[in-house]
Short mmCIF file of C-alpha atoms and ligand atoms in Angstrom, two decimals:
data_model
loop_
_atom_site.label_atom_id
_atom_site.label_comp_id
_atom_site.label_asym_id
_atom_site.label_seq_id
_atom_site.Cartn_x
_atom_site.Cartn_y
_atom_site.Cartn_z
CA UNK A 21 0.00 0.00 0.00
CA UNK A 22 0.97 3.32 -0.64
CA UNK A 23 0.01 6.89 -0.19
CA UNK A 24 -2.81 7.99 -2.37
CA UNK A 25 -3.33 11.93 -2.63
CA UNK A 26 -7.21 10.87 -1.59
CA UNK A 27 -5.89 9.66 1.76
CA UNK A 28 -3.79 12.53 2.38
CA UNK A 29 -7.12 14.80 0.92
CA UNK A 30 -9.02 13.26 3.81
CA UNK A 31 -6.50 13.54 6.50
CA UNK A 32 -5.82 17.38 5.49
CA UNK A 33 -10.28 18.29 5.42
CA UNK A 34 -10.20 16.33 8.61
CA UNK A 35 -7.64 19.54 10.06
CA UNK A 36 -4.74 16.99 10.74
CA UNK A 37 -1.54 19.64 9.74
CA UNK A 38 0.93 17.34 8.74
CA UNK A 39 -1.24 15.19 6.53
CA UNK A 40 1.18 13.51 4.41
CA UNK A 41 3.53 12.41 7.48
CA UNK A 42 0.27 10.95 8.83
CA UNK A 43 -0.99 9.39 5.54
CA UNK A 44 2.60 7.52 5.66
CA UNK A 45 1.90 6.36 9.67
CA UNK A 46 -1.53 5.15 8.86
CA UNK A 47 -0.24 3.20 5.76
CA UNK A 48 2.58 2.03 7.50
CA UNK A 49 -0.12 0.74 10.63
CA UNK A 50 -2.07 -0.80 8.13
CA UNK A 51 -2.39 -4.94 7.54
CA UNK A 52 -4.28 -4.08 4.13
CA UNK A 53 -6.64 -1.93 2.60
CA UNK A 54 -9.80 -2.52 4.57
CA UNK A 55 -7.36 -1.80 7.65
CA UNK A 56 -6.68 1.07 6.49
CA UNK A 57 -9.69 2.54 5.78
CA UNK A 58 -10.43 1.49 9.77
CA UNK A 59 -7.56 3.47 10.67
CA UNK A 60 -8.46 6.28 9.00
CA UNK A 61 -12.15 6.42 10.13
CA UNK A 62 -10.72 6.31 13.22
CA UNK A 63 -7.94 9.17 13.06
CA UNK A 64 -10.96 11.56 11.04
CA UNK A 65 -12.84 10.71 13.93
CA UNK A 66 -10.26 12.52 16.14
CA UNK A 67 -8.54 9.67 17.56
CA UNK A 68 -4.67 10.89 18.76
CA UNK A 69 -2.72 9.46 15.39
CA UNK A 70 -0.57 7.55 18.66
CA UNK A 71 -4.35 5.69 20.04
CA UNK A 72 -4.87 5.01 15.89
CA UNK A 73 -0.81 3.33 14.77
CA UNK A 74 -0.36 2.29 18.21
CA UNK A 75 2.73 3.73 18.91
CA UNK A 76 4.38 6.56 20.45
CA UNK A 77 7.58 8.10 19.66
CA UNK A 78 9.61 9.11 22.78
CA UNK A 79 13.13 9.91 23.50
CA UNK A 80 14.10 7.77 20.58
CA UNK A 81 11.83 4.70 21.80
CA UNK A 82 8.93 3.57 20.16
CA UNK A 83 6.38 3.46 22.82
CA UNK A 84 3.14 0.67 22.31
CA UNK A 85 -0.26 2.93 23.31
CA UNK A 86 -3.75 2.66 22.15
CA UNK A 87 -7.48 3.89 23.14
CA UNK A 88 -7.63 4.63 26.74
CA UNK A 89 -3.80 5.47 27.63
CA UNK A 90 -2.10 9.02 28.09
CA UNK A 91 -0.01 9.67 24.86
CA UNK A 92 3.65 10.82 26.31
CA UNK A 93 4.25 14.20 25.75
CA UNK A 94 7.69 15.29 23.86
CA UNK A 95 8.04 18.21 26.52
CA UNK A 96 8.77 14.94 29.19
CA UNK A 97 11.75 14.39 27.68
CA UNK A 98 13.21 17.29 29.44
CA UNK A 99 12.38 15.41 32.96
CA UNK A 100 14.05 12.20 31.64
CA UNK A 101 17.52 13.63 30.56
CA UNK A 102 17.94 15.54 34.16
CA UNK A 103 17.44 12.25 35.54
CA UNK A 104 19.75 10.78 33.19
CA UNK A 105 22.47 13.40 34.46
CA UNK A 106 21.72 11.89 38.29
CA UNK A 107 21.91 8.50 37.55
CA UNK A 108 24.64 5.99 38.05
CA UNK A 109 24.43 2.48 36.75
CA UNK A 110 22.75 0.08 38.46
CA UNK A 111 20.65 3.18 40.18
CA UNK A 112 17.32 2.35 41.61
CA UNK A 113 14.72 3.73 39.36
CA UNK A 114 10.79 4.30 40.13
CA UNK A 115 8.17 5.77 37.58
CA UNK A 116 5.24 6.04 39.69
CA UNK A 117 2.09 7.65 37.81
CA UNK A 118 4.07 5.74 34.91
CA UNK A 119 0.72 5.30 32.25
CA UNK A 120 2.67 3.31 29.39
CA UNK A 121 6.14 3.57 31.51
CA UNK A 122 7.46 5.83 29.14
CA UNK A 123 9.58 7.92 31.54
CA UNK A 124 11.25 4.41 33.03
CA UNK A 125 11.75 2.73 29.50
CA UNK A 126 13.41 5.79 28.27
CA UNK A 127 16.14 6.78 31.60
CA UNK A 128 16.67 2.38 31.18
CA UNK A 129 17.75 2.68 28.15
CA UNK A 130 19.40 5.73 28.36
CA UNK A 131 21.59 4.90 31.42
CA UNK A 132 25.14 3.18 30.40
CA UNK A 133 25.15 -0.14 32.65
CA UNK A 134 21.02 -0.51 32.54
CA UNK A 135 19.29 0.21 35.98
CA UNK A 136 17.09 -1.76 38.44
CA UNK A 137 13.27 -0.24 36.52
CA UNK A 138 10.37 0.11 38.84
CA UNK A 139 6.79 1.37 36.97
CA UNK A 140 3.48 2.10 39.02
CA UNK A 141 -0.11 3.03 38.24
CA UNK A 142 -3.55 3.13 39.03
CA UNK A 143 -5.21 2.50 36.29
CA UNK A 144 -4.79 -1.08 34.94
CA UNK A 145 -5.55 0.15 30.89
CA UNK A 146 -1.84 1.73 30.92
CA UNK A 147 -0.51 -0.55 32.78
CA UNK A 148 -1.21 -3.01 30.07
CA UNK A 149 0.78 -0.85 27.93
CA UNK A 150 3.66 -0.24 30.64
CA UNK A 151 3.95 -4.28 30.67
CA UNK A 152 5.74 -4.44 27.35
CA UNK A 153 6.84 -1.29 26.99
CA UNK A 154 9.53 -1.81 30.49
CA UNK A 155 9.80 -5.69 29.41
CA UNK A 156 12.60 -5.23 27.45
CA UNK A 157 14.84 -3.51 30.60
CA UNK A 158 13.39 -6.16 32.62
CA UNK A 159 11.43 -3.76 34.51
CA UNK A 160 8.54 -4.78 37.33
CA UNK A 161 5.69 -3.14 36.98
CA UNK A 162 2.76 -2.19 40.30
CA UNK A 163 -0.64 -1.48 40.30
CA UNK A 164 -2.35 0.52 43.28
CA UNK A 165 -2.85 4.07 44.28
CA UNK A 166 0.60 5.69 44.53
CA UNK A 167 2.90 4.02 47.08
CA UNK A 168 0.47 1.61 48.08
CA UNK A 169 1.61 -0.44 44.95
CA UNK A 170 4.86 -0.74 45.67
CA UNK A 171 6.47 -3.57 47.41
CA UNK A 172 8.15 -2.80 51.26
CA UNK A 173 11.59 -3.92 49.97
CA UNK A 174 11.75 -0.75 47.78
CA UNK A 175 11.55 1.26 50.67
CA UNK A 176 14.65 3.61 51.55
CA UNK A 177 16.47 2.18 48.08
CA UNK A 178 15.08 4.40 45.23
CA UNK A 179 17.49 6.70 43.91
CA UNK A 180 15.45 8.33 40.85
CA UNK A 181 11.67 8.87 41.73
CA UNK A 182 10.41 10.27 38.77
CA UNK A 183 7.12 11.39 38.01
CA UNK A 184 4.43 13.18 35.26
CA UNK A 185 1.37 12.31 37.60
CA UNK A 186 -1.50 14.51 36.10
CA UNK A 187 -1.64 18.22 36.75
CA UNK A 188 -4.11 20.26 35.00
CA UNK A 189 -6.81 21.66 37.59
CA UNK A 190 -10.19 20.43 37.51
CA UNK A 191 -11.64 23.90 35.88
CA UNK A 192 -8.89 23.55 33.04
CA UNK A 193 -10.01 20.68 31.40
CA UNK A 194 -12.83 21.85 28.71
CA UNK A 195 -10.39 23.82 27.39
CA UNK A 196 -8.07 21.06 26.16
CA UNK A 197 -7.66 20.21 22.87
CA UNK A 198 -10.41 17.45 21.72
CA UNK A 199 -7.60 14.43 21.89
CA UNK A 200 -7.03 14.83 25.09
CA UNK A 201 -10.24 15.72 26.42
CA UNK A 202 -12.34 13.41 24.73
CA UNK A 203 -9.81 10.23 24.51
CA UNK A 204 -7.12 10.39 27.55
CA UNK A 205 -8.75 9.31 30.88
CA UNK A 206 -9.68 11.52 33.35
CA UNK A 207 -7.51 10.15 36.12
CA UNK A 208 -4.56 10.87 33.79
CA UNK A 209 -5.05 14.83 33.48
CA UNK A 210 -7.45 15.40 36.58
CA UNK A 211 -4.83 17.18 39.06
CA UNK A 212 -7.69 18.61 41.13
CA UNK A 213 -9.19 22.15 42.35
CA UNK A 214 -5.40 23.89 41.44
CA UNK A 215 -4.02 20.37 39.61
CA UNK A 216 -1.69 20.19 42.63
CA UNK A 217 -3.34 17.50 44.42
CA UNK A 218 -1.45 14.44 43.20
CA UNK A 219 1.64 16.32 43.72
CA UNK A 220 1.12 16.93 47.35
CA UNK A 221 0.83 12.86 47.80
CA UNK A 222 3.61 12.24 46.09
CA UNK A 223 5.57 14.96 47.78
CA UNK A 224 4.40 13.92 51.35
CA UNK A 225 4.95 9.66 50.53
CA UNK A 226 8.49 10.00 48.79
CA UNK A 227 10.98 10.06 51.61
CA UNK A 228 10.91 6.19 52.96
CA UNK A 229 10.97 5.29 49.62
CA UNK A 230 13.88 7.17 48.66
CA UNK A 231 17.44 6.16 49.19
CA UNK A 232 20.03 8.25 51.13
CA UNK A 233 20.81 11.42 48.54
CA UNK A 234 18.00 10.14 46.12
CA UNK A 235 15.96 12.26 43.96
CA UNK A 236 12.83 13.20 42.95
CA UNK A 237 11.95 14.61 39.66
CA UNK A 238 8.48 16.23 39.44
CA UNK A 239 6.75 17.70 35.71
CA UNK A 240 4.73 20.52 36.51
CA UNK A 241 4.19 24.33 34.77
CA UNK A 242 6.14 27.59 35.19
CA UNK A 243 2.87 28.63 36.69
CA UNK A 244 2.75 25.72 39.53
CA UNK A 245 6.11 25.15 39.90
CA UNK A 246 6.45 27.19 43.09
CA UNK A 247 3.62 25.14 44.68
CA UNK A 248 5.13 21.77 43.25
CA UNK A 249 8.21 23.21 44.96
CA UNK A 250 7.19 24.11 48.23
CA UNK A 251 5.24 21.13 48.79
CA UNK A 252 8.60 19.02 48.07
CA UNK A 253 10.16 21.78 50.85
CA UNK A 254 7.78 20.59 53.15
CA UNK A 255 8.34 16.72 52.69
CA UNK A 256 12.10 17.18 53.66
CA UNK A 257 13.96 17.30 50.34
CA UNK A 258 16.37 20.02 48.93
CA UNK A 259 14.42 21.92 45.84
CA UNK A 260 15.59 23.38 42.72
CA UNK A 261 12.99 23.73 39.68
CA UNK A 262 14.46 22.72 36.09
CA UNK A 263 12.87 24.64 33.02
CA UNK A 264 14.02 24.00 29.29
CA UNK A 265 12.75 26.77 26.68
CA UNK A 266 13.17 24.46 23.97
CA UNK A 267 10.81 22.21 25.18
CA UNK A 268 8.69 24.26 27.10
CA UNK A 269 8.96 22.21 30.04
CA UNK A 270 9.41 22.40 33.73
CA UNK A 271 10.60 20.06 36.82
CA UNK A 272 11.10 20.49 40.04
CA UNK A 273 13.60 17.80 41.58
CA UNK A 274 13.91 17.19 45.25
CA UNK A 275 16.89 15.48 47.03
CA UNK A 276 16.31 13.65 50.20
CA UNK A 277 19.27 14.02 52.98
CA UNK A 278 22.34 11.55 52.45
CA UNK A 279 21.33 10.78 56.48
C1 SAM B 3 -0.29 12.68 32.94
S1 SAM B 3 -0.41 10.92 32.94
C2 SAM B 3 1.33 10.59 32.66
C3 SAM B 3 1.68 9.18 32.36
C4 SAM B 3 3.19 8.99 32.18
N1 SAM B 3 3.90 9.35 33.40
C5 SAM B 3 3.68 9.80 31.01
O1 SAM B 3 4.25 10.88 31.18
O2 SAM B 3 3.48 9.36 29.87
C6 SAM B 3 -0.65 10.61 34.68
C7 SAM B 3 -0.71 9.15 35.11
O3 SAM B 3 -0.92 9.15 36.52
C8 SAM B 3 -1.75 8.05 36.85
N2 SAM B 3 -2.34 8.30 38.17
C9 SAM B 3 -3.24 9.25 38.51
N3 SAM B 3 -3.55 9.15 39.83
C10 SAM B 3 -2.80 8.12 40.32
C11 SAM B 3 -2.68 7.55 41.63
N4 SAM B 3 -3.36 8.02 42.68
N5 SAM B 3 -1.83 6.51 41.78
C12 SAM B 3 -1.12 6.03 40.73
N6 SAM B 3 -1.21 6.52 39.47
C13 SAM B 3 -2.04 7.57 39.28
C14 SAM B 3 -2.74 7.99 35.72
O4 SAM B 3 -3.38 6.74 35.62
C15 SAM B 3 -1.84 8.33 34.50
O5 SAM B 3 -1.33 7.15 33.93
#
């Protein structure tokens, strides 16, 4: 199968900008024609292109997602290479809020030496996804709310916590774009009244879990990065807040004490 100017035709009346690039995806997804034609229903639709191929492009992995999961976000990249920078080989790792375990895959494979992974979520749809997509660093993946996945012999041994839990506040969601809105779960961009809330659990849980001088690496926004801050202040860790222009991103990372 190939590209045919009435696919790309579609894909451009449908408002998708970079029709041919997504013509080639959805050919490339395709078994055959009538799959095709599936795929495309689907992606005119509205469907993320990521829910419709089934893959997600991050930090040079390709990611498995589908219907139901949060599609990782290129500005996350920015949280994985500062934890990259911490790491050591053989370091501890922990993606908790991990949807597809995108942030774990990618500081695995990025870390010379491999690490011990870690992946944990609540909702059992991405964790599906995380399964295989942490497989292949031999990485265990948790289900439960927060900490209460994890298993006690993790506590006091993590050395990179990192985390995109969700953030936007409550009021905030209407106004995101359709994909997001209409096909990412709730519990995956629901942060609360100011989209703080998760943060403040994680904050307050992360110091049994982390090892002497470990870290914690939070996404947030310019605009709620002095909250995400403070409440890491509060839990006993040493703050600074990361921002990267390029990718429009922000994280505030928290050190525990070396004790
Ligand atoms: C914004 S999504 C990010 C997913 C992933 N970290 C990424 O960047 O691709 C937030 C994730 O947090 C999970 N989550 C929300 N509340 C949670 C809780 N109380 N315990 C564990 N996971 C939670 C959601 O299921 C979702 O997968």
């Amino acid at each position: 199968m190939t590209r045919s100017r009435s696919l790309v035709e579609r894909l451009r009346a449908a408002g998708c900008v970079f029709a041919e690039e997504e013509a080639d995806l959805l050919v490339g997804a395709a078994r055959d024609d009538g799959h095709l034609a599936e795929l495309l229903a689907r992606r005119v639709a509205g469907e993320p292109l990521e829910h419709v191929v089934g893959w997600a492009e991050f930090c040079g992995l390709r990611l498995e997602v589908g219907a139901g999961a949060f599609v990782p976000r290129r500005r996350t990249e920015f949280l994985v290479r500062e934890a990259v920078d911490a790491a050591r080989p053989g370091a501890v790792v922990l993606d908790l809020c991990c949807g597809v375990g995108a942030l774990g895959a990618a500081v695995a494979s990025l870390v010379p030496g491999g690490v011990e992974l870690h992946a944990a979520d609540i909702d059992p749809v991405a964790l599906a996804y995380a399964r295989r997509n942490v497989a292949a660093y031999g990485g265990a993946v948790w289900e439960g709310d927060l900490y209460a996945a994890l298993p006690a012999r993790l506590r006091g041994r993590v050395d990179l916590l990192v985390v995109n839990a969700p953030y936007v506040p409550t009021g905030e969601i209407a106004l995101m774009p359709s994909e997001a809105r209409d096909h990412e779960p709730a519990v995956s961009l629901d942060g609360g009244a100011d989209g703080l809330a998760v943060h403040r659990r994680v904050a307050a849980g992360a110091l049994p879990w982390l090892a002497p001088g470990g870290r914690l690496f939070v996404e947030t926004s310019a605009r709620q990065s002095p909250v995400t801050a403070s409440a890491l202040t509060s839990a006993g860790l040493a703050v600074r807040v990361a921002t990267s222009e390029e990718l429009y991103a922000t994280v505030a990372i928290g050190t525990a004490p070396e004790r």
